[in-house]
Amino acid sequence: LYRRYAKKALAAVKESGAKFVIIEGGCGKRVPTVRNNSEKLVKQGAELIRINLDYPTNPSNPAKTVSLEMQVLTALEGIGMAIRRLRALD
């Protein structure tokens, strides 16, 4: 089910010309499923915001990854503030 959803979502995003961005928070290396899926989607054209105090990087594709070495809540609040500022400029 997830793979079909991800494939359809990527196709729809590519068709519209928009960007597919994954925000991944707090996913460590003990259970790598989420990290692996995010990295697969990056290889297919998505961009990744990885929030993790211990392992924020994506060595397989650092150019398509924004690595935030911080608490997830703090990062999401900052992302939310940045979006509100950008919307205010419109």
PDB file of N, CA and C in Angstrom:
ATOM      1  N   LEU A   1       0.827  -1.193   0.000  1.00  0.00           N
ATOM      2  CA  LEU A   1       0.000   0.000   0.000  1.00  0.00           C
ATOM      3  C   LEU A   1       0.876   1.263   0.000  1.00  0.00           C
ATOM      4  N   TYR A   2       1.894   1.290   0.866  1.00  0.00           N
ATOM      5  CA  TYR A   2       2.771   2.460   0.938  1.00  0.00           C
ATOM      6  C   TYR A   2       3.503   2.682  -0.380  1.00  0.00           C
ATOM      7  N   ARG A   3       4.034   1.614  -0.953  1.00  0.00           N
ATOM      8  CA  ARG A   3       4.806   1.763  -2.197  1.00  0.00           C
ATOM      9  C   ARG A   3       3.936   2.319  -3.318  1.00  0.00           C
ATOM     10  N   ARG A   4       2.685   1.840  -3.395  1.00  0.00           N
ATOM     11  CA  ARG A   4       1.779   2.368  -4.426  1.00  0.00           C
ATOM     12  C   ARG A   4       1.500   3.838  -4.192  1.00  0.00           C
ATOM     13  N   TYR A   5       1.274   4.215  -2.921  1.00  0.00           N
ATOM     14  CA  TYR A   5       1.016   5.609  -2.589  1.00  0.00           C
ATOM     15  C   TYR A   5       2.221   6.483  -2.961  1.00  0.00           C
ATOM     16  N   ALA A   6       3.412   6.054  -2.558  1.00  0.00           N
ATOM     17  CA  ALA A   6       4.618   6.840  -2.831  1.00  0.00           C
ATOM     18  C   ALA A   6       4.834   6.996  -4.330  1.00  0.00           C
ATOM     19  N   LYS A   7       4.616   5.935  -5.081  1.00  0.00           N
ATOM     20  CA  LYS A   7       4.800   5.990  -6.531  1.00  0.00           C
ATOM     21  C   LYS A   7       3.802   6.968  -7.174  1.00  0.00           C
ATOM     22  N   LYS A   8       2.542   6.904  -6.746  1.00  0.00           N
ATOM     23  CA  LYS A   8       1.519   7.816  -7.280  1.00  0.00           C
ATOM     24  C   LYS A   8       1.809   9.266  -6.874  1.00  0.00           C
ATOM     25  N   ALA A   9       2.230   9.457  -5.626  1.00  0.00           N
ATOM     26  CA  ALA A   9       2.517  10.809  -5.152  1.00  0.00           C
ATOM     27  C   ALA A   9       3.680  11.418  -5.922  1.00  0.00           C
ATOM     28  N   LEU A  10       4.749  10.668  -6.116  1.00  0.00           N
ATOM     29  CA  LEU A  10       5.888  11.174  -6.888  1.00  0.00           C
ATOM     30  C   LEU A  10       5.494  11.499  -8.320  1.00  0.00           C
ATOM     31  N   ALA A  11       4.689  10.641  -8.935  1.00  0.00           N
ATOM     32  CA  ALA A  11       4.249  10.886 -10.311  1.00  0.00           C
ATOM     33  C   ALA A  11       3.405  12.153 -10.391  1.00  0.00           C
ATOM     34  N   ALA A  12       2.501  12.344  -9.441  1.00  0.00           N
ATOM     35  CA  ALA A  12       1.646  13.533  -9.436  1.00  0.00           C
ATOM     36  C   ALA A  12       2.467  14.801  -9.235  1.00  0.00           C
ATOM     37  N   VAL A  13       3.446  14.734  -8.370  1.00  0.00           N
ATOM     38  CA  VAL A  13       4.300  15.895  -8.110  1.00  0.00           C
ATOM     39  C   VAL A  13       5.117  16.234  -9.346  1.00  0.00           C
ATOM     40  N   LYS A  14       5.702  15.227  -9.971  1.00  0.00           N
ATOM     41  CA  LYS A  14       6.500  15.463 -11.184  1.00  0.00           C
ATOM     42  C   LYS A  14       5.638  16.050 -12.292  1.00  0.00           C
ATOM     43  N   GLU A  15       4.419  15.542 -12.425  1.00  0.00           N
ATOM     44  CA  GLU A  15       3.503  16.026 -13.469  1.00  0.00           C
ATOM     45  C   GLU A  15       3.129  17.485 -13.244  1.00  0.00           C
ATOM     46  N   SER A  16       2.972  17.875 -11.982  1.00  0.00           N
ATOM     47  CA  SER A  16       2.565  19.248 -11.679  1.00  0.00           C
ATOM     48  C   SER A  16       3.734  20.228 -11.691  1.00  0.00           C
ATOM     49  N   GLY A  17       4.963  19.702 -11.646  1.00  0.00           N
ATOM     50  CA  GLY A  17       6.137  20.567 -11.608  1.00  0.00           C
ATOM     51  C   GLY A  17       6.506  21.014 -10.203  1.00  0.00           C
ATOM     52  N   ALA A  18       5.786  20.524  -9.207  1.00  0.00           N
ATOM     53  CA  ALA A  18       6.068  20.877  -7.812  1.00  0.00           C
ATOM     54  C   ALA A  18       7.232  20.038  -7.285  1.00  0.00           C
ATOM     55  N   LYS A  19       7.627  20.303  -6.052  1.00  0.00           N
ATOM     56  CA  LYS A  19       8.682  19.522  -5.405  1.00  0.00           C
ATOM     57  C   LYS A  19       8.049  18.587  -4.378  1.00  0.00           C
ATOM     58  N   PHE A  20       8.614  17.408  -4.251  1.00  0.00           N
ATOM     59  CA  PHE A  20       8.211  16.418  -3.257  1.00  0.00           C
ATOM     60  C   PHE A  20       9.224  16.504  -2.137  1.00  0.00           C
ATOM     61  N   VAL A  21       8.791  16.935  -0.960  1.00  0.00           N
ATOM     62  CA  VAL A  21       9.702  17.108   0.160  1.00  0.00           C
ATOM     63  C   VAL A  21       9.263  16.210   1.311  1.00  0.00           C
ATOM     64  N   ILE A  22      10.201  15.449   1.833  1.00  0.00           N
ATOM     65  CA  ILE A  22       9.958  14.574   2.973  1.00  0.00           C
ATOM     66  C   ILE A  22      10.531  15.259   4.202  1.00  0.00           C
ATOM     67  N   ILE A  23       9.732  15.365   5.263  1.00  0.00           N
ATOM     68  CA  ILE A  23      10.245  15.837   6.546  1.00  0.00           C
ATOM     69  C   ILE A  23      10.296  14.609   7.452  1.00  0.00           C
ATOM     70  N   GLU A  24      11.512  14.202   7.786  1.00  0.00           N
ATOM     71  CA  GLU A  24      11.740  12.998   8.584  1.00  0.00           C
ATOM     72  C   GLU A  24      12.283  13.432   9.934  1.00  0.00           C
ATOM     73  N   GLY A  25      11.586  13.088  10.999  1.00  0.00           N
ATOM     74  CA  GLY A  25      12.005  13.536  12.317  1.00  0.00           C
ATOM     75  C   GLY A  25      12.274  12.423  13.299  1.00  0.00           C
ATOM     76  N   GLY A  26      13.469  12.435  13.868  1.00  0.00           N
ATOM     77  CA  GLY A  26      13.800  11.535  14.957  1.00  0.00           C
ATOM     78  C   GLY A  26      13.982  10.078  14.579  1.00  0.00           C
ATOM     79  N   CYS A  27      14.221   9.797  13.326  1.00  0.00           N
ATOM     80  CA  CYS A  27      14.388   8.407  12.882  1.00  0.00           C
ATOM     81  C   CYS A  27      15.849   8.016  12.992  1.00  0.00           C
ATOM     82  N   GLY A  28      16.139   7.179  13.952  1.00  0.00           N
ATOM     83  CA  GLY A  28      17.516   6.763  14.198  1.00  0.00           C
ATOM     84  C   GLY A  28      17.917   5.582  13.336  1.00  0.00           C
ATOM     85  N   LYS A  29      18.965   4.908  13.759  1.00  0.00           N
ATOM     86  CA  LYS A  29      19.499   3.800  12.971  1.00  0.00           C
ATOM     87  C   LYS A  29      19.093   2.427  13.503  1.00  0.00           C
ATOM     88  N   ARG A  30      18.465   2.362  14.678  1.00  0.00           N
ATOM     89  CA  ARG A  30      18.074   1.062  15.219  1.00  0.00           C
ATOM     90  C   ARG A  30      16.997   0.386  14.392  1.00  0.00           C
ATOM     91  N   VAL A  31      16.028   1.159  13.940  1.00  0.00           N
ATOM     92  CA  VAL A  31      14.983   0.649  13.051  1.00  0.00           C
ATOM     93  C   VAL A  31      15.064   1.509  11.786  1.00  0.00           C
ATOM     94  N   PRO A  32      15.828   1.069  10.794  1.00  0.00           N
ATOM     95  CA  PRO A  32      16.158   1.926   9.650  1.00  0.00           C
ATOM     96  C   PRO A  32      15.084   2.020   8.564  1.00  0.00           C
ATOM     97  N   THR A  33      13.918   1.448   8.770  1.00  0.00           N
ATOM     98  CA  THR A  33      12.901   1.399   7.718  1.00  0.00           C
ATOM     99  C   THR A  33      12.547   2.781   7.177  1.00  0.00           C
ATOM    100  N   VAL A  34      12.252   3.722   8.050  1.00  0.00           N
ATOM    101  CA  VAL A  34      11.848   5.062   7.601  1.00  0.00           C
ATOM    102  C   VAL A  34      13.004   5.744   6.880  1.00  0.00           C
ATOM    103  N   ARG A  35      14.198   5.674   7.445  1.00  0.00           N
ATOM    104  CA  ARG A  35      15.371   6.284   6.807  1.00  0.00           C
ATOM    105  C   ARG A  35      15.598   5.690   5.419  1.00  0.00           C
ATOM    106  N   ASN A  36      15.516   4.373   5.307  1.00  0.00           N
ATOM    107  CA  ASN A  36      15.718   3.713   4.014  1.00  0.00           C
ATOM    108  C   ASN A  36      14.672   4.146   2.992  1.00  0.00           C
ATOM    109  N   ASN A  37      13.403   4.204   3.416  1.00  0.00           N
ATOM    110  CA  ASN A  37      12.346   4.643   2.485  1.00  0.00           C
ATOM    111  C   ASN A  37      12.554   6.084   2.047  1.00  0.00           C
ATOM    112  N   SER A  38      12.941   6.951   2.974  1.00  0.00           N
ATOM    113  CA  SER A  38      13.204   8.349   2.612  1.00  0.00           C
ATOM    114  C   SER A  38      14.327   8.435   1.592  1.00  0.00           C
ATOM    115  N   GLU A  39      15.390   7.683   1.815  1.00  0.00           N
ATOM    116  CA  GLU A  39      16.536   7.726   0.905  1.00  0.00           C
ATOM    117  C   GLU A  39      16.191   7.169  -0.472  1.00  0.00           C
ATOM    118  N   LYS A  40      15.319   6.160  -0.528  1.00  0.00           N
ATOM    119  CA  LYS A  40      14.855   5.635  -1.822  1.00  0.00           C
ATOM    120  C   LYS A  40      14.066   6.700  -2.579  1.00  0.00           C
ATOM    121  N   LEU A  41      13.204   7.421  -1.865  1.00  0.00           N
ATOM    122  CA  LEU A  41      12.413   8.471  -2.514  1.00  0.00           C
ATOM    123  C   LEU A  41      13.288   9.622  -2.989  1.00  0.00           C
ATOM    124  N   VAL A  42      14.352   9.928  -2.245  1.00  0.00           N
ATOM    125  CA  VAL A  42      15.297  10.969  -2.680  1.00  0.00           C
ATOM    126  C   VAL A  42      15.944  10.553  -3.999  1.00  0.00           C
ATOM    127  N   LYS A  43      16.303   9.292  -4.120  1.00  0.00           N
ATOM    128  CA  LYS A  43      16.906   8.801  -5.367  1.00  0.00           C
ATOM    129  C   LYS A  43      15.938   8.902  -6.541  1.00  0.00           C
ATOM    130  N   GLN A  44      14.628   8.961  -6.235  1.00  0.00           N
ATOM    131  CA  GLN A  44      13.617   9.066  -7.287  1.00  0.00           C
ATOM    132  C   GLN A  44      13.191  10.515  -7.538  1.00  0.00           C
ATOM    133  N   GLY A  45      13.846  11.471  -6.873  1.00  0.00           N
ATOM    134  CA  GLY A  45      13.573  12.872  -7.159  1.00  0.00           C
ATOM    135  C   GLY A  45      13.067  13.700  -5.999  1.00  0.00           C
ATOM    136  N   ALA A  46      12.755  13.083  -4.867  1.00  0.00           N
ATOM    137  CA  ALA A  46      12.276  13.843  -3.712  1.00  0.00           C
ATOM    138  C   ALA A  46      13.439  14.582  -3.056  1.00  0.00           C
ATOM    139  N   GLU A  47      13.094  15.523  -2.195  1.00  0.00           N
ATOM    140  CA  GLU A  47      14.095  16.192  -1.369  1.00  0.00           C
ATOM    141  C   GLU A  47      13.786  15.843   0.079  1.00  0.00           C
ATOM    142  N   LEU A  48      14.791  15.868   0.932  1.00  0.00           N
ATOM    143  CA  LEU A  48      14.650  15.382   2.304  1.00  0.00           C
ATOM    144  C   LEU A  48      15.096  16.429   3.310  1.00  0.00           C
ATOM    145  N   ILE A  49      14.265  16.641   4.322  1.00  0.00           N
ATOM    146  CA  ILE A  49      14.654  17.403   5.507  1.00  0.00           C
ATOM    147  C   ILE A  49      14.741  16.366   6.622  1.00  0.00           C
ATOM    148  N   ARG A  50      15.952  16.083   7.063  1.00  0.00           N
ATOM    149  CA  ARG A  50      16.167  15.048   8.096  1.00  0.00           C
ATOM    150  C   ARG A  50      16.516  15.745   9.406  1.00  0.00           C
ATOM    151  N   ILE A  51      15.662  15.529  10.411  1.00  0.00           N
ATOM    152  CA  ILE A  51      15.838  16.138  11.731  1.00  0.00           C
ATOM    153  C   ILE A  51      16.220  15.022  12.699  1.00  0.00           C
ATOM    154  N   ASN A  52      17.450  15.098  13.236  1.00  0.00           N
ATOM    155  CA  ASN A  52      17.902  14.050  14.144  1.00  0.00           C
ATOM    156  C   ASN A  52      19.124  14.551  14.906  1.00  0.00           C
ATOM    157  N   LEU A  53      19.080  14.420  16.213  1.00  0.00           N
ATOM    158  CA  LEU A  53      20.210  14.871  17.040  1.00  0.00           C
ATOM    159  C   LEU A  53      21.475  14.061  16.807  1.00  0.00           C
ATOM    160  N   ASP A  54      21.324  12.765  16.564  1.00  0.00           N
ATOM    161  CA  ASP A  54      22.494  11.895  16.460  1.00  0.00           C
ATOM    162  C   ASP A  54      22.925  11.595  15.025  1.00  0.00           C
ATOM    163  N   TYR A  55      21.968  11.438  14.120  1.00  0.00           N
ATOM    164  CA  TYR A  55      22.275  11.033  12.734  1.00  0.00           C
ATOM    165  C   TYR A  55      21.495  11.884  11.722  1.00  0.00           C
ATOM    166  N   PRO A  56      21.836  13.160  11.578  1.00  0.00           N
ATOM    167  CA  PRO A  56      21.050  14.030  10.695  1.00  0.00           C
ATOM    168  C   PRO A  56      21.420  13.949   9.211  1.00  0.00           C
ATOM    169  N   THR A  57      22.516  13.306   8.855  1.00  0.00           N
ATOM    170  CA  THR A  57      22.980  13.368   7.469  1.00  0.00           C
ATOM    171  C   THR A  57      22.405  12.254   6.597  1.00  0.00           C
ATOM    172  N   ASN A  58      22.526  12.445   5.295  1.00  0.00           N
ATOM    173  CA  ASN A  58      22.169  11.436   4.298  1.00  0.00           C
ATOM    174  C   ASN A  58      23.396  11.275   3.397  1.00  0.00           C
ATOM    175  N   PRO A  59      24.318  10.398   3.781  1.00  0.00           N
ATOM    176  CA  PRO A  59      25.567  10.265   3.020  1.00  0.00           C
ATOM    177  C   PRO A  59      25.356   9.852   1.566  1.00  0.00           C
ATOM    178  N   SER A  60      24.258   9.164   1.275  1.00  0.00           N
ATOM    179  CA  SER A  60      24.044   8.704  -0.100  1.00  0.00           C
ATOM    180  C   SER A  60      23.603   9.820  -1.032  1.00  0.00           C
ATOM    181  N   ASN A  61      23.075  10.940  -0.495  1.00  0.00           N
ATOM    182  CA  ASN A  61      22.662  12.042  -1.351  1.00  0.00           C
ATOM    183  C   ASN A  61      22.603  13.353  -0.554  1.00  0.00           C
ATOM    184  N   PRO A  62      23.761  13.854  -0.117  1.00  0.00           N
ATOM    185  CA  PRO A  62      23.762  15.066   0.709  1.00  0.00           C
ATOM    186  C   PRO A  62      23.265  16.315  -0.014  1.00  0.00           C
ATOM    187  N   ALA A  63      23.376  16.367  -1.320  1.00  0.00           N
ATOM    188  CA  ALA A  63      22.943  17.558  -2.068  1.00  0.00           C
ATOM    189  C   ALA A  63      21.423  17.727  -2.059  1.00  0.00           C
ATOM    190  N   LYS A  64      20.688  16.638  -1.862  1.00  0.00           N
ATOM    191  CA  LYS A  64      19.222  16.697  -1.861  1.00  0.00           C
ATOM    192  C   LYS A  64      18.665  16.608  -0.445  1.00  0.00           C
ATOM    193  N   THR A  65      19.541  16.809   0.564  1.00  0.00           N
ATOM    194  CA  THR A  65      19.144  16.657   1.962  1.00  0.00           C
ATOM    195  C   THR A  65      19.511  17.886   2.771  1.00  0.00           C
ATOM    196  N   VAL A  66      18.550  18.378   3.541  1.00  0.00           N
ATOM    197  CA  VAL A  66      18.814  19.415   4.536  1.00  0.00           C
ATOM    198  C   VAL A  66      18.903  18.677   5.864  1.00  0.00           C
ATOM    199  N   SER A  67      20.061  18.709   6.494  1.00  0.00           N
ATOM    200  CA  SER A  67      20.300  17.989   7.743  1.00  0.00           C
ATOM    201  C   SER A  67      20.200  18.951   8.913  1.00  0.00           C
ATOM    202  N   LEU A  68      19.274  18.680   9.827  1.00  0.00           N
ATOM    203  CA  LEU A  68      19.092  19.530  11.000  1.00  0.00           C
ATOM    204  C   LEU A  68      19.417  18.723  12.251  1.00  0.00           C
ATOM    205  N   GLU A  69      20.503  19.060  12.901  1.00  0.00           N
ATOM    206  CA  GLU A  69      20.936  18.376  14.118  1.00  0.00           C
ATOM    207  C   GLU A  69      20.320  19.101  15.309  1.00  0.00           C
ATOM    208  N   MET A  70      19.041  18.770  15.587  1.00  0.00           N
ATOM    209  CA  MET A  70      18.312  19.445  16.656  1.00  0.00           C
ATOM    210  C   MET A  70      17.084  18.634  17.056  1.00  0.00           C
ATOM    211  N   GLN A  71      16.406  19.088  18.096  1.00  0.00           N
ATOM    212  CA  GLN A  71      15.168  18.453  18.536  1.00  0.00           C
ATOM    213  C   GLN A  71      14.094  18.627  17.452  1.00  0.00           C
ATOM    214  N   VAL A  72      13.267  17.614  17.273  1.00  0.00           N
ATOM    215  CA  VAL A  72      12.260  17.640  16.214  1.00  0.00           C
ATOM    216  C   VAL A  72      11.266  18.785  16.416  1.00  0.00           C
ATOM    217  N   LEU A  73      10.746  18.948  17.621  1.00  0.00           N
ATOM    218  CA  LEU A  73       9.762  20.002  17.865  1.00  0.00           C
ATOM    219  C   LEU A  73      10.334  21.382  17.561  1.00  0.00           C
ATOM    220  N   THR A  74      11.557  21.638  17.991  1.00  0.00           N
ATOM    221  CA  THR A  74      12.206  22.923  17.728  1.00  0.00           C
ATOM    222  C   THR A  74      12.337  23.157  16.225  1.00  0.00           C
ATOM    223  N   ALA A  75      12.742  22.116  15.502  1.00  0.00           N
ATOM    224  CA  ALA A  75      12.904  22.245  14.049  1.00  0.00           C
ATOM    225  C   ALA A  75      11.567  22.512  13.375  1.00  0.00           C
ATOM    226  N   LEU A  76      10.527  21.782  13.760  1.00  0.00           N
ATOM    227  CA  LEU A  76       9.214  21.980  13.140  1.00  0.00           C
ATOM    228  C   LEU A  76       8.649  23.361  13.444  1.00  0.00           C
ATOM    229  N   GLU A  77       8.879  23.845  14.647  1.00  0.00           N
ATOM    230  CA  GLU A  77       8.427  25.208  14.973  1.00  0.00           C
ATOM    231  C   GLU A  77       9.154  26.223  14.093  1.00  0.00           C
ATOM    232  N   GLY A  78      10.453  26.025  13.883  1.00  0.00           N
ATOM    233  CA  GLY A  78      11.221  26.925  13.019  1.00  0.00           C
ATOM    234  C   GLY A  78      10.756  26.868  11.573  1.00  0.00           C
ATOM    235  N   ILE A  79      10.479  25.670  11.085  1.00  0.00           N
ATOM    236  CA  ILE A  79       9.963  25.512   9.719  1.00  0.00           C
ATOM    237  C   ILE A  79       8.610  26.205   9.592  1.00  0.00           C
ATOM    238  N   GLY A  80       7.768  26.043  10.609  1.00  0.00           N
ATOM    239  CA  GLY A  80       6.458  26.698  10.601  1.00  0.00           C
ATOM    240  C   GLY A  80       6.572  28.215  10.574  1.00  0.00           C
ATOM    241  N   MET A  81       7.491  28.764  11.363  1.00  0.00           N
ATOM    242  CA  MET A  81       7.697  30.221  11.373  1.00  0.00           C
ATOM    243  C   MET A  81       8.201  30.707  10.017  1.00  0.00           C
ATOM    244  N   ALA A  82       9.099  29.949   9.398  1.00  0.00           N
ATOM    245  CA  ALA A  82       9.625  30.342   8.085  1.00  0.00           C
ATOM    246  C   ALA A  82       8.518  30.333   7.035  1.00  0.00           C
ATOM    247  N   ILE A  83       7.647  29.345   7.078  1.00  0.00           N
ATOM    248  CA  ILE A  83       6.530  29.282   6.122  1.00  0.00           C
ATOM    249  C   ILE A  83       5.596  30.464   6.325  1.00  0.00           C
ATOM    250  N   ARG A  84       5.299  30.802   7.586  1.00  0.00           N
ATOM    251  CA  ARG A  84       4.419  31.948   7.853  1.00  0.00           C
ATOM    252  C   ARG A  84       5.045  33.244   7.330  1.00  0.00           C
ATOM    253  N   ARG A  85       6.365  33.405   7.504  1.00  0.00           N
ATOM    254  CA  ARG A  85       7.040  34.602   6.993  1.00  0.00           C
ATOM    255  C   ARG A  85       6.971  34.679   5.479  1.00  0.00           C
ATOM    256  N   LEU A  86       7.175  33.541   4.818  1.00  0.00           N
ATOM    257  CA  LEU A  86       7.104  33.522   3.347  1.00  0.00           C
ATOM    258  C   LEU A  86       5.695  33.848   2.855  1.00  0.00           C
ATOM    259  N   ARG A  87       4.702  33.312   3.532  1.00  0.00           N
ATOM    260  CA  ARG A  87       3.315  33.605   3.147  1.00  0.00           C
ATOM    261  C   ARG A  87       2.987  35.087   3.325  1.00  0.00           C
ATOM    262  N   ALA A  88       3.574  35.711   4.333  1.00  0.00           N
ATOM    263  CA  ALA A  88       3.314  37.130   4.585  1.00  0.00           C
ATOM    264  C   ALA A  88       3.898  37.993   3.477  1.00  0.00           C
ATOM    265  N   LEU A  89       4.893  37.495   2.758  1.00  0.00           N
ATOM    266  CA  LEU A  89       5.513  38.259   1.676  1.00  0.00           C
ATOM    267  C   LEU A  89       4.631  38.268   0.421  1.00  0.00           C
ATOM    268  N   ASP A  90       3.740  37.302   0.302  1.00  0.00           N
ATOM    269  CA  ASP A  90       2.867  37.228  -0.901  1.00  0.00           C
ATOM    270  C   ASP A  90       1.850  38.328  -0.941  1.00  0.00           C
TER     271      ASP A  90
END
